[in-house]
Every structure is written in C-alpha cells, then in structure tokens.
Coordinates of C-alpha atoms and ligand atoms in Angstrom, one line a residue:
X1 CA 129.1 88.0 -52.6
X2 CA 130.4 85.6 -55.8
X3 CA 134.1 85.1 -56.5
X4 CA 135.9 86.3 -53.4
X5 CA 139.5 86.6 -53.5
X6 CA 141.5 86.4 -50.2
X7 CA 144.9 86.7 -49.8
X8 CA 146.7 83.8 -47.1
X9 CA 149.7 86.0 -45.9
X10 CA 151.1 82.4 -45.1
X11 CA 154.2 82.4 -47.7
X12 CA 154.5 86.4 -47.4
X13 CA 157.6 88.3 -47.1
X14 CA 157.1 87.8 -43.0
X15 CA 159.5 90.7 -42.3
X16 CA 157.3 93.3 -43.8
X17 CA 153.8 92.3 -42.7
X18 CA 152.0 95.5 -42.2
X19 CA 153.7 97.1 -45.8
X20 CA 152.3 93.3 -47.2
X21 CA 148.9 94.0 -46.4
X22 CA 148.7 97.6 -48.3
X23 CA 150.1 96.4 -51.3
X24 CA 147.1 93.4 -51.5
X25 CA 144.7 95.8 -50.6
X26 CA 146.2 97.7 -53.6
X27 CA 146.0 94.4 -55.7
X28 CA 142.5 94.2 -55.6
X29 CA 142.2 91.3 -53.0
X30 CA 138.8 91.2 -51.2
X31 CA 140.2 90.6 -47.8
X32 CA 143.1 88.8 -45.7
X33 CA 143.1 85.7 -44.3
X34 CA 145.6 85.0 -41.5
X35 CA 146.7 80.7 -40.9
X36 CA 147.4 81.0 -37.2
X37 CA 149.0 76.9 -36.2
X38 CA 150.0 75.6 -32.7
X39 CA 152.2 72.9 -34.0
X40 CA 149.9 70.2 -32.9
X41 CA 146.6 69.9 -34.7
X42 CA 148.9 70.6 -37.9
X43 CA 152.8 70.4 -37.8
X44 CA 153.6 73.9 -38.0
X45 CA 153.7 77.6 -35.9
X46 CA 152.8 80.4 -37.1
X47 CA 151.7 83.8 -36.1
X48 CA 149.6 85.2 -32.8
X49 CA 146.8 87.9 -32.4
X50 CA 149.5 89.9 -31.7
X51 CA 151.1 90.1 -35.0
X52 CA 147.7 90.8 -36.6
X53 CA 146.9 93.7 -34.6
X54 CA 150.2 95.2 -35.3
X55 CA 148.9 94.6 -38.9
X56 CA 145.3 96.5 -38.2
X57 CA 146.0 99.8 -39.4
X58 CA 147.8 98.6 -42.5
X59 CA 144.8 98.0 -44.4
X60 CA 141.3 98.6 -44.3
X61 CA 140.3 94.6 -45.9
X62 CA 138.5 92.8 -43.8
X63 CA 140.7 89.9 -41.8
X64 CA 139.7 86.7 -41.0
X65 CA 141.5 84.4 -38.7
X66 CA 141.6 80.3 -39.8
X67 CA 142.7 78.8 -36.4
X68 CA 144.3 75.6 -37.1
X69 CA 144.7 75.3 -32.9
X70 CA 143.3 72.5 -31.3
X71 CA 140.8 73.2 -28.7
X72 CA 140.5 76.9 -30.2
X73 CA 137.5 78.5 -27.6
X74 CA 139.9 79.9 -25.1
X75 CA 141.5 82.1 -28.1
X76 CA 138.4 83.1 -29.9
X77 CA 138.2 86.8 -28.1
X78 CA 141.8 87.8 -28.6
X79 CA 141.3 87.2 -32.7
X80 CA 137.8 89.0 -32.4
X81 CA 139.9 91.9 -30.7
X82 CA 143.1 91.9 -32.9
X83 CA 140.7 92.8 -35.7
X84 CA 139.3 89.8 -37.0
X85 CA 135.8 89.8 -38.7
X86 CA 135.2 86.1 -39.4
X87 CA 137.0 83.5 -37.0
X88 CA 137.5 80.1 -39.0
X89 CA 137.5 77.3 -36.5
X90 CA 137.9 73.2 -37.8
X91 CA 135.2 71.2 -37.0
X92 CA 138.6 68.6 -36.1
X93 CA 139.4 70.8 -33.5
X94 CA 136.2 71.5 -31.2
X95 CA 134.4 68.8 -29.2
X96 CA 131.6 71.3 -28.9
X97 CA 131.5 72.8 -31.8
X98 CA 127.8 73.9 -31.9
X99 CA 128.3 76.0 -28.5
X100 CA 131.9 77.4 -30.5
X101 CA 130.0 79.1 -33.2
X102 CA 127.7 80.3 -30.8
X103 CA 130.6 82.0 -28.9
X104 CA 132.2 83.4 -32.1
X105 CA 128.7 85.2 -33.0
X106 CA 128.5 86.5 -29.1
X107 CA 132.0 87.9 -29.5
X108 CA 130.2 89.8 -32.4
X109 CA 132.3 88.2 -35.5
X110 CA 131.6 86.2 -38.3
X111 CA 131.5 82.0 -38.0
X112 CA 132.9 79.8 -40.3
X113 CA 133.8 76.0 -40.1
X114 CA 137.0 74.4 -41.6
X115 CA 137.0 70.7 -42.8
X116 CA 140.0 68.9 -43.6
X117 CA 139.7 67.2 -46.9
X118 CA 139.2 63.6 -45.2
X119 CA 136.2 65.3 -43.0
X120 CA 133.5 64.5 -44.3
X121 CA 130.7 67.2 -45.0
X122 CA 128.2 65.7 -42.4
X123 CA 129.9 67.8 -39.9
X124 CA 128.5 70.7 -40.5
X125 CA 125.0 69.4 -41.1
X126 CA 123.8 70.2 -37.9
X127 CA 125.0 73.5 -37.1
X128 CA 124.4 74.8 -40.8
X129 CA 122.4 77.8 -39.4
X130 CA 125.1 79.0 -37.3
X131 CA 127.9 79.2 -40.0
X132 CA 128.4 83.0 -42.3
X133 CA 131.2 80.6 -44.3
X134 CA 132.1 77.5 -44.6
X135 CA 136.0 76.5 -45.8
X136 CA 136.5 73.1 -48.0
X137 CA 140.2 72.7 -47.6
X138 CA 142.1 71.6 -50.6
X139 CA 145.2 71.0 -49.5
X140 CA 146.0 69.1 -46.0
X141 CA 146.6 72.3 -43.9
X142 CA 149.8 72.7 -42.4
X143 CA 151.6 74.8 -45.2
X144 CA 151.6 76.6 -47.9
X145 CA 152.6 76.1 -51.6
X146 CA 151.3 72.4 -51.7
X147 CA 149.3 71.0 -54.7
X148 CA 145.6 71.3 -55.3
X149 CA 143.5 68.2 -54.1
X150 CA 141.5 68.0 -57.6
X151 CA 139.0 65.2 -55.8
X152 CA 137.9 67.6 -53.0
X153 CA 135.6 69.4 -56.2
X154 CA 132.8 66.7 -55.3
X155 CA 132.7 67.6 -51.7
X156 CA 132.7 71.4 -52.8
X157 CA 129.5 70.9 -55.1
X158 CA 128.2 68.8 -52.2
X159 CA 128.8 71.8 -49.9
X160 CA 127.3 74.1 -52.4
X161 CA 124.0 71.8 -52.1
X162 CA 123.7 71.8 -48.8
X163 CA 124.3 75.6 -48.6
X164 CA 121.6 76.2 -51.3
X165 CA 119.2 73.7 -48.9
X166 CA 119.8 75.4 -45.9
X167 CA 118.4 79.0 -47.5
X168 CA 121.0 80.4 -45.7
X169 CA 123.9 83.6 -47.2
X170 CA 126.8 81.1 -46.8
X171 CA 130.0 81.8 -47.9
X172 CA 131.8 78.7 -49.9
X173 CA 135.6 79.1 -49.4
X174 CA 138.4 76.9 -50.9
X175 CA 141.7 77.0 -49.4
X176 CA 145.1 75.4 -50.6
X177 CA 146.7 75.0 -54.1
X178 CA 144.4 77.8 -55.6
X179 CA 145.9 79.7 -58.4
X180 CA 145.4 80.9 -62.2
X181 CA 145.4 77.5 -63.2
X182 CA 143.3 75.9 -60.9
X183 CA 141.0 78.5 -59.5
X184 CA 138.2 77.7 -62.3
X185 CA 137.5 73.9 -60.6
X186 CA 136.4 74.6 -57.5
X187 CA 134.4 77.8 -59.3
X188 CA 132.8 75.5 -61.2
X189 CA 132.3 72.9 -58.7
X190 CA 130.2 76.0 -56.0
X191 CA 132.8 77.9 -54.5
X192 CA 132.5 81.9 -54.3
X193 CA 135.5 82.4 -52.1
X194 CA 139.2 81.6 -52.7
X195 CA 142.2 81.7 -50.4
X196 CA 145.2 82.3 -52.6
X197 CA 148.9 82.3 -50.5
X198 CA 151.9 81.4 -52.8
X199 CA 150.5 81.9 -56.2
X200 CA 150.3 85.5 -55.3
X201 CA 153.8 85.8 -54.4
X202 CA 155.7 84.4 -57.1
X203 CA 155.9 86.5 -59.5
X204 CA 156.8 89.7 -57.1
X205 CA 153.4 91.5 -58.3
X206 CA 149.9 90.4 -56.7
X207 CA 148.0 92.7 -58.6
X208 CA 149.0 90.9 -61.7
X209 CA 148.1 87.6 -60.6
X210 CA 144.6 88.9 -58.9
X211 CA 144.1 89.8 -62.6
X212 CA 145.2 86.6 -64.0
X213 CA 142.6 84.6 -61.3
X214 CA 139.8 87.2 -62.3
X215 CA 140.2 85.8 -66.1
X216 CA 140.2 82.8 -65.1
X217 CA 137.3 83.0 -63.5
X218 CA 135.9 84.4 -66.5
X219 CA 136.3 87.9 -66.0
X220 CA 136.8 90.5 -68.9
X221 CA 140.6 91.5 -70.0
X222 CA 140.1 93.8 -67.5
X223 CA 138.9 92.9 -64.6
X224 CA 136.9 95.2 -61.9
X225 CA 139.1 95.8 -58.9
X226 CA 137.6 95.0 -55.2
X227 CA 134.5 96.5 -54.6
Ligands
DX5_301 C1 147.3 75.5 -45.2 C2 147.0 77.0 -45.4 C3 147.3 77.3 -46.9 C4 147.4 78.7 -47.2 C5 147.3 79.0 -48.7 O1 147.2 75.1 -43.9 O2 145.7 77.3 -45.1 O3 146.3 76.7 -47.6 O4 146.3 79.3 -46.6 O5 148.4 78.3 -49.2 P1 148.6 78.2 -50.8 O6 147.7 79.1 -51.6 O7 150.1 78.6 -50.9 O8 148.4 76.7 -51.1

C-alpha cells in the first residue's frame, strides 16, 4: 500500500508507552515500529518483547519489530508472540539469513530485511522472494534524531528496481532522519513506507506533523487519515 507512515516509538515519552501508542493511532499513523538493540550489533539498549506486549492492547496498528540483535533467530518467536506482525531482521546480523526469513514466515509473521547504509543491495538479491518489506536505512542505526543520509536515495531507487523485477508486493521502507522536510526524497527516489521517530515528537502533537508529512508527500490540505 503507497506512502506508509510508521511511527519509531524510539525517542517517545518512554514512561507512558501504552498511552503513546493510542494517541499515534489517533494521529493517523499506519502502524508502529518498535527499535529493539542489544548494545552490540549497534551501541545502544533498548526495549524487550516484554515491553511490547504490555503495549498490545493500547492500540489496534499493526507492530512491527526492527531487531538490531546480532544473531536475532533465537528471539524471533517471542516478537511474533508479543504482537508483532512483520519481524525486521539485518541482513548484518544473520549468517543464515535465507533459512531466518523462512523461520519468521513459519512463525506466521511478516519478513523484512534491514540494510545498513554501507550494505550493499546485493544482499537481498537472493532471497527477494522471501521478503513482505524490505528497510533501506538512512541513518546508521543506533539512535534516533540523527540526520538523513541524502546519498542512500540511489540505493532506494535501486531497491525500488529490483522490487519491481522480482513481481513481488514488497514493501520499500526508509528509516532514520525522515521528517516534513525530507520525507519527499526517498518518495521520490521508490519508497512507499516511512519510519518517522523524533520528528513526530517535537512539536508535542503527532497528528500535526503526520499532516505536515502527508503534504509533503503531496497530499491535499487535508490529508485522509489512516485507512
Ligand atoms: C535507528 C532507528 C531510528 C528510529 C527513527 O537505529 O531505527 O532510525 O527508528 O529515528 P528518527 O526518525 O528520530 O531518525
């Protein structure tokens, strides 16, 4: 579905979780996305399946788990069970990666593939008719609030290519930097989905900004809300 917007609950008011994810269901976003870290593959820790199944019954958008874990297989069930539609593993992180997005569609979620923005897009070539989404990161993953990586937009139409090629529904996420002012690149470059933490938080009303990214993307003055 075109022009996705999912909310990273990364730089959220971490205190109030479950009250955060009814107000962005209220804002319009499309779904939530959830940066779970180990503090080794990237340099910070974040939440646990735990957290996101105390979150479950806050909102009815769909979740989706980005593991940035190294060595993510032994996990994969517990995100699946906290609530999890689509489990985002990196292709950095899995020495079998083929046989991984095997086991996420067994557990009966979604599969997508992460690629850090020094990865290059042949990592996916192989196991293209496995993936449901595939995430170009625009930022070095790690943290939130870090600036857009403008020169990731030619791996993004790349991505876009090879998704058209494949004949496949793909989803073409973007993650990192993503905002009003820079959502319309990677648009224009072949994304349809868009992971938006900090920018939505700002300002202290997400609904406002989910309108301001819907103009940008060249919405009307007023905007539909979430199907
Ligand atoms: C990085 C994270 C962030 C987060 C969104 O590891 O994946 O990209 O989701 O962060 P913002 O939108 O604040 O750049």
């Amino acid at each position: 579905m075109k022009n996705q917007l999912v909310a990273s609950v990364l730089n959220a008011d971490l205190g109030r979780l479950g009250e955060v994810c009814t107000i962005l269901e209220g804002a319009g976003l499309n779904a939530i996305q959830w940066d779970v870290m180990d503090g080794h593959f990237v340099p910070n820790l974040t939440v646990g399946a735990g957290v996101i199944a105390a979150c479950r019954p806050a909102t009815g958008l769909p979740f989706e788990a980005h593991l940035m874990i190294d060595a993510p297989e032994p996990y994969l069930a517990e995100y699946v069970e906290a609530g999890c539609e689509t489990i985002i593993v990196h292709a950095e992180t899995c020495t079998h990666l083929h046989r991984t997005l095997d086991l996420i569609h067994d557990l009966g979620a979604k599969a997508g593939l992460a690629l850090n923005p020094s990865t290059p897009l042949d990592a996916c070539v192989h196991v293209m008719d496995l993936l449901d989404l595939l995430l170009v990161m625009t930022v070095n993953p790690g943290f939130g609030g870090q600036s857009y990586i403008e020169t990731m937009e030619s791996k993004i139409a790349a991505a876009r290519n090879l998704i058209e090629g494949s004949g496949r529904e793909v989803s073409l996420e973007v993650d990192g930097g993503v905002s009003p002012a820079t959502i319309s690149q990677p648009a224009a470059a072949g994304a349809d989905r868009f992971v938006v933490g900090s920018a939505l938080y700002k300002q202290g009303d997400p609904a406002r900004v989910v309108d301001e990214l819907k103009l940008s993307l060249g919405y009307s003055s007023n905007p539909p809300r979430a199907e």
